[in-house]
Coordinates of C-alpha atoms in Angstrom, one line a residue:
X541 CA -36.7 -31.7 33.2
X542 CA -37.1 -33.0 29.6
X543 CA -35.0 -31.9 26.7
X544 CA -37.3 -29.7 24.7
X545 CA -39.6 -26.6 24.8
X546 CA -40.6 -23.9 22.3
X547 CA -41.7 -20.3 21.3
X548 CA -40.5 -16.7 21.0
X549 CA -40.2 -13.5 23.1
X550 CA -38.8 -10.0 22.8
X551 CA -35.3 -9.6 24.2
X552 CA -35.1 -7.4 27.3
X553 CA -33.3 -4.0 27.4
X554 CA -29.6 -4.0 26.8
X555 CA -27.5 -4.5 30.0
X556 CA -25.1 -1.9 31.3
X557 CA -21.5 -1.8 30.1
X558 CA -18.8 -2.9 32.5
X559 CA -17.5 -0.1 34.7
X560 CA -14.2 1.4 33.9
X561 CA -11.2 0.4 36.0
X562 CA -9.4 3.2 37.9
X563 CA -6.1 4.0 39.4
X564 CA -5.4 5.5 42.9
X565 CA -6.9 8.8 41.9
X566 CA -9.5 7.5 39.5
X567 CA -7.4 7.8 36.4
X568 CA -5.5 5.3 34.3
X569 CA -4.9 2.1 36.2
X570 CA -1.5 0.8 36.9
X571 CA -0.5 -2.7 35.8
X572 CA -2.4 -5.4 37.6
X573 CA 0.6 -6.6 39.6
X574 CA 1.1 -3.1 40.8
X575 CA -2.5 -2.0 41.5
X576 CA -3.9 -5.2 43.2
X577 CA -4.8 -4.5 46.8
X578 CA -2.3 -6.4 49.0
X579 CA -3.3 -9.2 51.3
X580 CA -2.5 -7.5 54.6
X581 CA -2.4 -8.9 58.1
X582 CA -2.8 -5.7 60.1
X583 CA -2.0 -5.4 63.8
X584 CA -4.2 -3.6 66.3
X585 CA -1.7 -0.8 66.4
X586 CA -1.9 -0.4 62.7
X587 CA -5.7 -0.4 62.8
X588 CA -5.7 2.3 65.4
X589 CA -3.2 4.4 63.6
X590 CA -4.8 4.3 60.2
X591 CA -6.1 7.5 58.8
X592 CA -9.9 7.8 58.4
X593 CA -10.3 9.8 55.3
X594 CA -13.4 8.5 53.5
X595 CA -16.5 9.6 51.6
X596 CA -19.9 8.4 52.9
X597 CA -22.6 7.5 50.5
X598 CA -25.9 5.6 50.9
X599 CA -27.9 6.0 54.1
X600 CA -28.2 9.8 53.9
X601 CA -28.4 10.2 50.2
X602 CA -30.4 8.8 47.2
X603 CA -29.9 5.1 46.4
X604 CA -26.9 4.4 44.2
X605 CA -27.4 2.6 40.9
X606 CA -23.6 2.6 40.3
X607 CA -20.5 2.4 42.4
X608 CA -16.9 3.2 41.9
X609 CA -14.3 0.6 41.2
X610 CA -13.2 0.5 44.8
X611 CA -15.5 1.0 47.8
X612 CA -16.5 -0.3 51.2
X613 CA -20.1 -1.6 51.6
X614 CA -21.4 -1.6 55.2
X615 CA -24.6 -2.8 56.8
X616 CA -25.7 -1.9 60.4
X617 CA -25.3 -4.4 63.3
X618 CA -23.1 -6.9 61.4
X619 CA -25.8 -7.6 58.8
X620 CA -23.3 -8.7 56.2
X621 CA -23.7 -12.5 56.2
X622 CA -20.5 -13.8 54.7
X623 CA -21.0 -17.7 54.8
X624 CA -17.4 -17.7 56.0
X625 CA -17.2 -20.1 58.9
X626 CA -14.3 -18.1 60.4
X627 CA -16.1 -14.8 60.3
X628 CA -19.8 -15.4 59.6
X629 CA -21.2 -11.9 60.1
X630 CA -19.4 -8.5 59.7
X631 CA -20.1 -4.8 59.4
X632 CA -18.4 -4.2 56.1
X633 CA -16.7 -5.6 53.0
X634 CA -14.0 -3.8 51.0
X635 CA -14.4 -4.2 47.2
X636 CA -11.5 -3.5 44.9
X637 CA -12.5 -3.9 41.2
X638 CA -14.1 -7.4 41.0
X639 CA -12.7 -8.8 44.2
X640 CA -13.3 -8.6 48.0
X641 CA -10.1 -7.3 49.6
X642 CA -11.1 -7.3 53.3
X643 CA -14.0 -7.9 55.6
X644 CA -14.7 -6.7 59.2
X645 CA -15.4 -3.5 60.9
X646 CA -15.3 -0.2 59.0
X647 CA -12.1 0.6 60.9
X648 CA -10.6 -2.7 59.8
X649 CA -11.4 -2.3 56.1
X650 CA -10.4 1.4 56.1
X651 CA -7.0 0.4 57.5
X652 CA -6.5 -2.0 54.6
X653 CA -7.4 0.7 52.2
X654 CA -5.1 3.3 53.9
X655 CA -2.1 0.9 53.8
X656 CA -2.8 0.1 50.1
X657 CA -3.1 3.8 49.2
X658 CA 0.1 4.6 51.1
X659 CA 1.9 1.9 49.2
X660 CA 0.7 3.2 45.9
X661 CA 1.6 6.8 46.4
X662 CA 5.0 5.9 47.8
X663 CA 5.7 3.7 44.7
X664 CA 4.2 5.9 42.0
X665 CA 3.6 9.4 43.3
X666 CA 6.7 10.2 45.4
X667 CA 4.9 9.8 48.7
X668 CA 2.6 12.8 48.1
X669 CA -0.2 12.6 50.6
X670 CA -2.6 14.5 48.3
X671 CA -2.4 11.7 45.8
X672 CA -4.2 9.3 48.2
X673 CA -7.7 8.5 47.1
X674 CA -10.3 8.6 49.9
X675 CA -12.4 5.4 50.4
X676 CA -16.0 5.6 49.3
X677 CA -18.2 4.0 51.9
X678 CA -21.6 2.8 50.7
X679 CA -24.2 2.2 53.4
X680 CA -26.9 -0.4 52.8
X681 CA -30.4 0.9 53.7
X682 CA -31.4 0.5 57.3
X683 CA -32.9 -2.9 58.1
X684 CA -31.4 -4.5 55.0
X685 CA -28.8 -7.3 54.9
X686 CA -26.1 -8.4 52.5
X687 CA -25.5 -12.0 51.5
X688 CA -23.3 -13.6 48.9
X689 CA -24.6 -13.8 45.4
X690 CA -27.3 -16.4 45.3
X691 CA -26.9 -19.5 43.0
X692 CA -29.4 -21.8 41.5
X693 CA -27.8 -25.2 41.3
X694 CA -30.3 -26.7 38.9
X695 CA -32.3 -24.7 36.4
X696 CA -33.0 -24.2 32.7
X697 CA -32.5 -20.7 31.4
X698 CA -33.6 -20.9 27.8
X699 CA -36.5 -23.1 28.8
X700 CA -37.6 -20.4 31.2
X701 CA -37.6 -17.8 28.5
X702 CA -39.6 -20.1 26.3
X703 CA -42.2 -20.9 29.0
X704 CA -42.8 -17.2 29.7
X705 CA -44.6 -16.8 26.4
X706 CA -47.4 -19.1 27.4
X707 CA -47.1 -20.2 31.0
X708 CA -49.8 -22.6 32.1
X709 CA -48.8 -23.2 35.7
X710 CA -51.3 -20.7 37.2
X711 CA -54.3 -22.6 35.9
X712 CA -56.2 -24.3 38.8
X713 CA -58.7 -26.0 36.5
X714 CA -59.0 -27.4 33.0
X715 CA -61.4 -24.6 32.0
X716 CA -58.9 -22.0 33.3
X717 CA -56.1 -23.6 31.3
X718 CA -58.2 -23.7 28.1
X719 CA -59.2 -20.0 28.6
X720 CA -55.5 -19.1 28.9
X721 CA -54.6 -20.8 25.6
X722 CA -57.5 -19.1 23.8
X723 CA -56.5 -15.7 25.2
X724 CA -52.9 -16.3 24.0
X725 CA -54.0 -17.2 20.5
X726 CA -56.3 -14.2 20.2
X727 CA -53.5 -11.9 21.4
X728 CA -51.2 -13.1 18.6
X729 CA -52.6 -12.3 15.2
X730 CA -50.2 -14.6 13.4
X731 CA -51.5 -17.5 15.4
X732 CA -55.1 -16.5 15.0
X733 CA -54.8 -16.1 11.3
X734 CA -53.0 -19.4 10.7
X735 CA -54.7 -22.6 12.1
X736 CA -51.7 -24.6 10.9
X737 CA -49.3 -22.7 13.2
X738 CA -48.0 -24.7 16.2
X739 CA -49.1 -23.5 19.6
X740 CA -46.8 -24.4 22.4
X741 CA -46.8 -23.8 26.1
X742 CA -45.6 -25.2 29.4
X743 CA -46.7 -25.7 33.0
X744 CA -49.9 -27.7 33.2
X745 CA -50.3 -29.9 36.3
X746 CA -53.4 -32.0 36.5
X747 CA -52.8 -32.6 40.2
X748 CA -53.6 -28.9 40.9
X749 CA -56.9 -28.8 38.9
X750 CA -60.1 -28.3 40.9
X751 CA -62.7 -31.0 40.1
X752 CA -60.3 -33.1 38.0
X753 CA -61.5 -36.6 37.1
X754 CA -58.0 -38.0 37.8
X755 CA -55.3 -39.4 35.6
X756 CA -53.7 -37.6 32.7
X757 CA -55.6 -35.3 30.3
X758 CA -56.6 -36.3 26.8
X759 CA -56.4 -34.7 23.4
X760 CA -60.2 -34.6 23.5
X761 CA -60.1 -32.2 26.4
X762 CA -58.3 -29.6 24.1
X763 CA -60.8 -30.2 21.3
X764 CA -63.8 -29.1 23.5
X765 CA -63.0 -25.5 22.5
X766 CA -63.7 -24.6 18.8
X767 CA -60.8 -22.2 18.6
X768 CA -58.4 -25.0 19.7
X769 CA -60.1 -28.0 18.1
X770 CA -58.3 -27.9 14.7
X771 CA -55.0 -26.4 15.8
X772 CA -51.7 -28.3 16.5
X773 CA -51.1 -27.8 20.2
X774 CA -48.2 -29.3 22.1
X775 CA -48.2 -28.4 25.8
X776 CA -45.4 -29.5 28.2
X777 CA -46.3 -30.7 31.7
X778 CA -44.8 -28.6 34.5
X779 CA -42.0 -31.0 35.1
X780 CA -41.0 -31.1 31.4
X781 CA -41.5 -34.9 31.2
X782 CA -44.8 -35.1 29.3
X783 CA -46.3 -33.5 26.2
X784 CA -50.1 -33.1 25.8
X785 CA -51.1 -33.0 22.2
X786 CA -54.3 -31.9 20.5
X787 CA -56.0 -34.1 17.9
X788 CA -54.4 -32.1 15.1
X789 CA -51.0 -32.4 16.7
X790 CA -51.5 -36.2 16.9
X791 CA -52.3 -36.3 13.2
X792 CA -49.1 -34.5 12.4
X793 CA -47.1 -36.8 14.7
X794 CA -48.7 -39.8 12.9
X795 CA -47.8 -38.3 9.5
X796 CA -44.2 -37.8 10.6
X797 CA -44.0 -41.4 12.0
X798 CA -45.6 -42.8 8.9
X799 CA -48.5 -44.4 10.8
X800 CA -49.7 -45.0 14.4
X801 CA -47.3 -43.7 16.9
X802 CA -44.7 -46.4 17.8
X803 CA -43.5 -47.4 21.2
X804 CA -40.2 -45.6 22.1
X805 CA -37.6 -47.2 24.5
X806 CA -37.4 -45.0 27.6
X807 CA -40.7 -43.4 27.0
X808 CA -44.4 -44.2 26.7
X809 CA -47.2 -43.3 24.3
X810 CA -50.3 -43.2 26.6
X811 CA -53.1 -45.2 25.0
X812 CA -56.7 -45.9 26.0
X813 CA -58.3 -49.3 26.4
X814 CA -58.7 -49.7 22.7
X815 CA -55.0 -48.9 22.0
X816 CA -55.6 -45.5 20.6
X817 CA -53.3 -42.6 21.5
X818 CA -54.8 -40.4 24.2
X819 CA -52.6 -37.4 23.3
X820 CA -49.9 -37.7 26.1
X821 CA -46.3 -38.6 25.4
X822 CA -44.0 -39.4 28.3
X823 CA -40.2 -38.8 28.4
X824 CA -38.3 -40.3 25.4
X825 CA -41.6 -40.6 23.5
X826 CA -41.8 -36.8 23.4
X827 CA -39.5 -36.9 20.4
X828 CA -42.5 -38.1 18.3
X829 CA -44.1 -34.6 18.4
X830 CA -42.7 -32.9 15.2
X831 CA -42.4 -29.4 16.7
X832 CA -40.3 -27.0 14.6
X833 CA -36.9 -26.5 16.1
X834 CA -36.1 -23.1 17.7
X835 CA -34.1 -20.5 15.8
X836 CA -30.9 -19.0 17.0
X837 CA -32.7 -15.7 17.5
X838 CA -35.4 -17.3 19.6
X839 CA -32.8 -19.0 21.9
X840 CA -30.9 -15.7 22.3
X841 CA -34.1 -13.9 23.1
X842 CA -35.1 -16.5 25.7
X843 CA -31.6 -16.4 27.3
X844 CA -31.7 -12.7 27.6
X845 CA -35.1 -12.7 29.2
X846 CA -34.0 -15.4 31.6
X847 CA -30.8 -13.8 32.8
X848 CA -32.5 -10.4 33.3
X849 CA -35.1 -12.0 35.5
X850 CA -32.4 -14.0 37.3
X851 CA -30.6 -10.8 38.3
X852 CA -33.9 -9.2 39.5
X853 CA -34.3 -12.0 42.1
X854 CA -30.7 -12.0 43.3
X855 CA -29.2 -14.8 41.2
X856 CA -25.6 -14.2 40.2
X857 CA -24.9 -17.9 39.2
X858 CA -27.1 -20.5 37.5
X859 CA -26.2 -24.1 36.8
X860 CA -28.1 -24.8 33.5
X861 CA -29.0 -28.5 33.7
X862 CA -29.8 -29.1 30.1
X863 CA -27.5 -27.5 27.6
X864 CA -27.4 -29.1 24.2
X865 CA -25.0 -27.9 21.5
X866 CA -27.3 -25.0 20.4
X867 CA -27.8 -23.8 24.0
X868 CA -24.0 -23.9 24.6
X869 CA -23.5 -21.9 21.4
X870 CA -26.0 -19.3 22.7
X871 CA -24.3 -18.9 26.0
X872 CA -20.8 -18.8 24.4
X873 CA -21.9 -16.0 22.0
X874 CA -23.2 -14.0 24.9
X875 CA -20.0 -14.6 26.9
X876 CA -17.8 -13.6 24.0
X877 CA -19.6 -10.3 23.4
X878 CA -19.7 -9.5 27.1
X879 CA -23.5 -9.7 27.4
X880 CA -23.7 -12.5 29.9
X881 CA -24.5 -10.6 33.1
X882 CA -24.5 -13.7 35.4
X883 CA -22.3 -16.7 35.8
X884 CA -23.5 -19.8 33.9
X885 CA -22.3 -23.3 34.7
X886 CA -23.8 -25.3 31.8
X887 CA -24.2 -29.0 31.8
X888 CA -24.0 -30.5 28.3
X889 CA -26.6 -33.1 27.3
X890 CA -26.3 -35.9 24.8
X891 CA -29.2 -37.4 22.8
X892 CA -27.6 -40.8 22.4
X893 CA -24.7 -42.7 24.1
X894 CA -22.4 -42.5 21.1
X895 CA -22.9 -38.7 20.6
X896 CA -19.8 -36.6 20.5
X897 CA -19.4 -33.7 22.9
X898 CA -18.1 -30.3 22.2
X899 CA -15.1 -28.7 24.0
X900 CA -14.9 -28.0 27.7
X901 CA -15.0 -24.3 28.5
X902 CA -13.5 -22.8 31.6
X903 CA -14.0 -19.1 32.7
X904 CA -14.9 -18.4 29.1
X905 CA -15.7 -15.1 27.5
X906 CA -15.0 -11.4 28.1
X907 CA -15.7 -11.6 31.8
X908 CA -15.0 -15.3 32.3
X909 CA -18.6 -16.1 33.3
X910 CA -19.3 -19.3 31.3
X911 CA -18.1 -22.8 32.4
X912 CA -18.9 -26.0 30.5
X913 CA -17.2 -28.9 32.1
X914 CA -19.8 -31.5 33.0
X915 CA -22.5 -33.6 31.4
X916 CA -26.2 -34.1 32.4
X917 CA -27.7 -37.6 31.9
X918 CA -31.3 -38.7 32.4
X919 CA -32.3 -41.9 34.0
X920 CA -36.1 -41.7 34.6
X921 CA -39.1 -39.5 34.4
X922 CA -41.1 -37.5 37.0
X923 CA -43.3 -38.4 40.0
X924 CA -46.3 -36.3 38.8
X925 CA -46.7 -38.3 35.6
X926 CA -45.9 -41.7 37.2
X927 CA -42.6 -41.7 35.3
X928 CA -40.1 -41.8 38.2
X929 CA -38.5 -45.2 38.2
X930 CA -39.3 -47.1 41.4
X931 CA -38.1 -50.4 42.7
X932 CA -41.7 -51.4 43.5
X933 CA -45.0 -50.3 41.8
X934 CA -46.7 -47.0 42.7
X935 CA -48.9 -47.1 45.7
X936 CA -51.7 -45.4 43.8
X937 CA -51.1 -47.2 40.5
X938 CA -50.0 -50.8 40.8
X939 CA -49.8 -51.2 37.0
X940 CA -46.6 -49.3 36.7
X941 CA -43.2 -48.8 38.4
X942 CA -42.3 -45.8 36.2
X943 CA -39.8 -45.4 33.4
X944 CA -36.1 -46.0 33.2
X945 CA -35.1 -43.9 30.2
X946 CA -31.8 -45.8 30.1
X947 CA -31.0 -49.2 31.4
X948 CA -28.7 -49.9 34.4
X949 CA -25.8 -51.4 32.3
X950 CA -26.1 -48.7 29.6
X951 CA -26.1 -46.1 32.3
X952 CA -22.9 -47.5 33.8
X953 CA -21.2 -47.7 30.5
X954 CA -22.1 -44.1 29.6
X955 CA -21.0 -42.7 33.0
X956 CA -17.7 -44.6 32.7
X957 CA -17.0 -43.3 29.2
X958 CA -17.7 -39.7 30.3
X959 CA -15.7 -40.1 33.5
X960 CA -12.7 -41.5 31.5
X961 CA -13.0 -38.5 29.1
X962 CA -12.6 -36.1 32.1
X963 CA -16.1 -34.8 32.2
X964 CA -18.0 -34.1 35.4
X965 CA -21.1 -36.4 35.5
X966 CA -24.5 -35.2 36.8
X967 CA -27.4 -37.7 36.7
X968 CA -31.1 -36.9 36.8
X969 CA -32.6 -39.3 39.3
X970 CA -36.1 -39.0 40.8
X971 CA -37.2 -42.5 41.8
X972 CA -35.5 -44.9 44.2
X973 CA -34.6 -47.3 41.3
X974 CA -33.0 -44.5 39.4
X975 CA -31.0 -43.3 42.4
X976 CA -29.8 -46.8 43.2
X977 CA -28.7 -47.3 39.5
X978 CA -26.7 -44.1 39.5
X979 CA -25.1 -44.9 42.9
X980 CA -24.2 -48.4 41.7
X981 CA -22.4 -47.0 38.7
X982 CA -20.6 -44.3 40.7
X983 CA -19.6 -46.9 43.3
X984 CA -18.0 -49.2 40.7
X985 CA -16.1 -46.2 39.3
X986 CA -15.1 -44.4 42.5
X987 CA -14.7 -47.4 44.9
X988 CA -13.3 -46.1 48.1
X989 CA -11.2 -43.3 46.5
X990 CA -12.8 -40.3 48.4
X991 CA -10.1 -37.9 47.1
X992 CA -11.1 -38.8 43.5
X993 CA -14.8 -38.1 44.3
X994 CA -13.8 -34.7 45.8
X995 CA -11.8 -33.9 42.7
X996 CA -14.4 -34.9 40.2
X997 CA -17.6 -33.8 42.0
X998 CA -20.1 -36.4 40.8
X999 CA -23.7 -35.3 41.2
X1000 CA -27.2 -36.7 41.4
X1001 CA -29.7 -34.1 40.3
X1002 CA -32.9 -34.2 42.4
X1003 CA -32.1 -37.2 44.6
X1004 CA -35.8 -37.1 45.3
X1005 CA -36.8 -40.6 46.4
X1006 CA -34.1 -42.7 48.0
X1007 CA -33.8 -45.7 50.3
X1008 CA -32.1 -44.9 53.6
X1009 CA -29.1 -47.0 52.7
X1010 CA -28.7 -45.0 49.5
X1011 CA -28.8 -41.7 51.3
X1012 CA -26.0 -43.0 53.5
X1013 CA -24.1 -44.4 50.5
X1014 CA -24.2 -41.2 48.6
X1015 CA -22.6 -39.4 51.5
X1016 CA -19.9 -42.1 51.9
X1017 CA -19.1 -42.1 48.2
X1018 CA -18.9 -38.3 48.1
X1019 CA -21.7 -38.1 45.5
X1020 CA -23.3 -34.6 45.7
X1021 CA -27.1 -34.6 46.1
X1022 CA -28.3 -31.5 44.2
X1023 CA -31.9 -30.9 45.4
X1024 CA -34.8 -28.5 44.9
X1025 CA -36.8 -27.7 48.0
X1026 CA -39.8 -26.3 46.1
X1027 CA -40.3 -29.7 44.6
X1028 CA -41.1 -31.0 48.1
X1029 CA -43.7 -28.3 48.8
X1030 CA -45.2 -28.7 45.3
X1031 CA -45.4 -32.5 45.5
X1032 CA -46.3 -32.9 49.2
X1033 CA -50.1 -32.9 48.5
X1034 CA -49.9 -36.2 46.5
X1035 CA -46.4 -37.6 47.1
X1036 CA -47.4 -39.9 49.9
X1037 CA -50.3 -41.3 47.9
X1038 CA -47.9 -42.1 45.1
X1039 CA -45.2 -43.6 47.4
X1040 CA -46.9 -45.0 50.5
X1041 CA -46.0 -44.5 54.2
X1042 CA -42.6 -46.2 54.0
X1043 CA -41.0 -44.9 50.8
X1044 CA -42.0 -41.3 51.7
X1045 CA -39.5 -41.4 54.6
X1046 CA -36.6 -41.3 52.1
X1047 CA -38.2 -38.7 49.9
X1048 CA -37.3 -35.0 49.8
X1049 CA -35.1 -35.8 52.8
X1050 CA -32.8 -32.8 52.8
X1051 CA -31.6 -32.7 56.4
X1052 CA -30.8 -36.5 56.1
X1053 CA -28.9 -35.9 52.9
X1054 CA -26.9 -33.1 54.4
X1055 CA -26.0 -35.0 57.5
X1056 CA -25.0 -38.1 55.4
X1057 CA -22.6 -36.0 53.3
X1058 CA -19.1 -36.4 54.5
X1059 CA -18.3 -32.8 53.5
X1060 CA -21.7 -31.4 54.5
X1061 CA -22.5 -30.3 51.0
X1062 CA -26.1 -29.9 49.7
X1063 CA -26.5 -27.5 46.8
X1064 CA -30.0 -26.1 46.3
X1065 CA -31.8 -25.2 43.1
X1066 CA -35.3 -24.7 41.8
X1067 CA -35.4 -26.5 38.4
X1068 CA -37.0 -23.3 37.0
X1069 CA -39.2 -23.0 34.9
X1070 CA -40.6 -26.1 36.6
X1071 CA -40.8 -24.0 39.8
X1072 CA -40.5 -20.3 40.3
X1073 CA -37.2 -18.5 39.5
X1074 CA -37.1 -16.6 42.8
X1075 CA -34.5 -18.4 45.0
X1076 CA -36.2 -17.1 48.2
X1077 CA -39.0 -19.5 47.4
X1078 CA -36.5 -22.3 47.7
X1079 CA -35.0 -20.8 50.9
X1080 CA -38.5 -20.6 52.4
X1081 CA -39.4 -24.1 51.3
X1082 CA -36.2 -25.5 52.8
X1083 CA -36.6 -23.9 56.2
X1084 CA -40.4 -24.0 56.5
X1085 CA -41.5 -27.1 54.6
X1086 CA -44.8 -25.2 53.9
X1087 CA -46.5 -23.9 50.8
X1088 CA -46.8 -20.2 50.1
X1089 CA -50.1 -20.1 52.0
X1090 CA -48.4 -21.5 55.1
X1091 CA -50.0 -24.9 54.8
X1092 CA -48.8 -28.5 54.5
X1093 CA -50.4 -32.0 54.8
X1094 CA -49.1 -32.0 58.4
X1095 CA -50.4 -28.5 59.2
X1096 CA -48.6 -25.2 59.8
X1097 CA -45.7 -27.0 61.5
X1098 CA -44.4 -28.1 58.2
X1099 CA -44.3 -31.3 56.2
X1100 CA -41.9 -33.8 57.8
X1101 CA -40.3 -30.9 59.7
X1102 CA -37.3 -33.0 60.8
X1103 CA -36.1 -32.6 57.2
X1104 CA -36.0 -28.8 57.4
X1105 CA -32.8 -27.0 57.0
X1106 CA -31.7 -24.2 59.3
X1107 CA -31.5 -20.7 57.8
X1108 CA -27.7 -20.9 58.0
X1109 CA -27.7 -24.3 56.3
X1110 CA -30.0 -23.1 53.5
X1111 CA -27.9 -19.9 52.8
X1112 CA -24.8 -22.0 52.6
X1113 CA -26.5 -24.5 50.3
X1114 CA -27.5 -21.8 47.8
X1115 CA -24.1 -20.0 47.9
X1116 CA -21.0 -21.9 48.9
X1117 CA -22.3 -25.4 48.4
X1118 CA -23.5 -24.5 44.9
X1119 CA -20.1 -23.0 44.2
X1120 CA -18.4 -26.2 45.3
X1121 CA -20.7 -28.3 43.1
X1122 CA -19.5 -26.3 40.1
X1123 CA -15.8 -26.4 41.0
X1124 CA -15.9 -22.7 42.0
X1125 CA -15.7 -22.6 45.8
X1126 CA -12.3 -20.8 45.7
X1127 CA -13.8 -18.0 43.7
X1128 CA -17.5 -17.8 44.6
X1129 CA -20.0 -18.6 47.3
X1130 CA -18.9 -16.6 50.3
X1131 CA -17.8 -13.0 51.0
X1132 CA -14.2 -13.7 51.8
X1133 CA -11.0 -11.8 51.0
X1134 CA -9.8 -12.7 47.5
X1135 CA -13.1 -14.0 46.2
X1136 CA -15.3 -12.4 43.5
X1137 CA -17.4 -9.5 44.7
X1138 CA -20.8 -11.0 44.0
X1139 CA -23.5 -10.1 46.5
X1140 CA -27.1 -9.3 47.1
X1141 CA -28.8 -6.7 49.2
X1142 CA -32.1 -7.8 50.7
X1143 CA -34.6 -5.5 52.5
X1144 CA -35.4 -8.1 55.2
X1145 CA -33.2 -10.1 57.6
X1146 CA -34.2 -13.6 56.5
X1147 CA -31.4 -15.0 58.6
X1148 CA -33.0 -13.9 61.9
X1149 CA -34.9 -16.8 63.4
X1150 CA -37.3 -14.4 64.9
X1151 CA -38.4 -13.2 61.5
X1152 CA -41.6 -15.2 60.6
X1153 CA -41.3 -17.6 57.7
X1154 CA -44.0 -15.6 55.8
X1155 CA -41.8 -12.5 55.8
X1156 CA -39.2 -14.4 53.7
X1157 CA -41.8 -14.5 50.9
X1158 CA -42.2 -10.7 51.1
X1159 CA -38.5 -10.0 51.0
X1160 CA -37.4 -7.8 48.1
X1161 CA -34.0 -7.7 46.3
X1162 CA -32.7 -4.1 46.5
X1163 CA -29.6 -4.8 44.5
X1164 CA -27.7 -7.6 42.8
X1165 CA -24.0 -7.1 42.3
X1166 CA -21.7 -9.1 40.1
X1167 CA -17.9 -8.5 39.9
X1168 CA -18.3 -5.6 42.3
X1169 CA -20.7 -3.6 40.1
X1170 CA -24.5 -3.2 40.4
X1171 CA -26.2 -5.3 37.8
X1172 CA -29.7 -4.8 39.1
X1173 CA -31.4 -2.3 41.4
X1174 CA -29.7 0.2 43.7
X1175 CA -28.1 0.4 47.1

């Protein structure tokens, strides 16, 4: 995705305050060293002998919107999917404050609780049995399942909030899109009254328009509507790699440039046969659009909207793949004041190679939910706008091989500088030339030091079109391929036309990338707002290789079905693998003893191979839990 977007929204309602911590009888907590639940290895005899005093909640009572500081969560028939290879499915987990203290049967977790309570009352209450606190048992609704908190390994939170003011991705024709913009202007009196006010939006995709003439749109298309003709419009393509300007916006861009729009290295000003600007700016040329910068209040409102929507779809962690200094400041402010309800792994961006970076942040803020320890670089554009950098010309446009936004030598020098400064390095690569360039740079730096790669976690973001030898090389080097399955199902209707029958074999090759990985790591994301924010859309795309109507260019069997992931692989990719890619696998990503109690309750068993793919799309999030407390919904 590109570096910019615009507009304003109202912030969502305030989030809940953190739950109070409690002692063995619900009162003042003891010091952490005294009140932490011990890591117990219980014998069968101990399990059998444990007392079974507990309080049931859930199945026979109203859904709970809050839970105590300590409780057991149980689901029928081992429907707690842990993503723990040693114990992949269990009946219950035991939550103590923000951590998981035990997993297994109800008897097993209750025995842990009983031993812990016995230890506490012996130490602080003279062994008085009445001082023991019974264990609250919460039952997930019948038919539901529990999975670890879902992560999106590549997204754009503030851009999502901005897009939601004028989303253009539902338009299936040029006329529909123009109608949407007109409706938006009429609904906002401040825009309707001021023809000089900038109108911004995101999401257009000419490849989805019925009856489209082909190619990219023109400024003249926007000028066909009187309401739009004299207004400065800047509309971002769905992938964020192209701006579509109205004639008035072009005038303003020319005024800012002091004349005709200049060529920009790493970008392109699309021109007609006469050399005149058509109104589309690609990649680095997008800086020529003089859109007013966002205010601090706008960024905060966008972020609050985005994190609220993230919780509603089961996301407890998001890797924000484009965080400039202002975006990092917004996340840091939310973290400091305790209003960041999800975990954010923010990748810093830099506008020029010599730019200075701010400080690294680890477990930052009141709840330790913000981490900033890596940098995101851009190499090329996007496939939909013919901007992905290819080694050979496009099959459907022999006049171009795409755009390298940064040359191979400059890319190596920048990666080496960041590597030496101790940053994690994540590189946007769509085309096979871009992927090769990034791997060439990493190979020079890493060599055959696999341990160094494991420690530093270099990433290629998208890894979309790769030669077979580069898929294998990424796995050998330990370079993480961070991919977005919904890109495959969005692009599949035109991707083979763009790439031809040979190059397509190395495109969106998720099973191949996973098998090539020495550590079997393949984090999944969505790139929202480029795609939808719901992670189950990505799960569905990964396991089905179908669009939401159940279709593909290869029929209902899926597009290149050999590249599907299994359901178990997909769940691991969007939980534990995403945690690994953000240096957090010891804290997040699976429901194991000692890890953070982040989990999601879903109303459908998406892990059951007998459940049709279509039912994945109908699945609802009943509850999203962060640090052991319900942040969205109810159980």
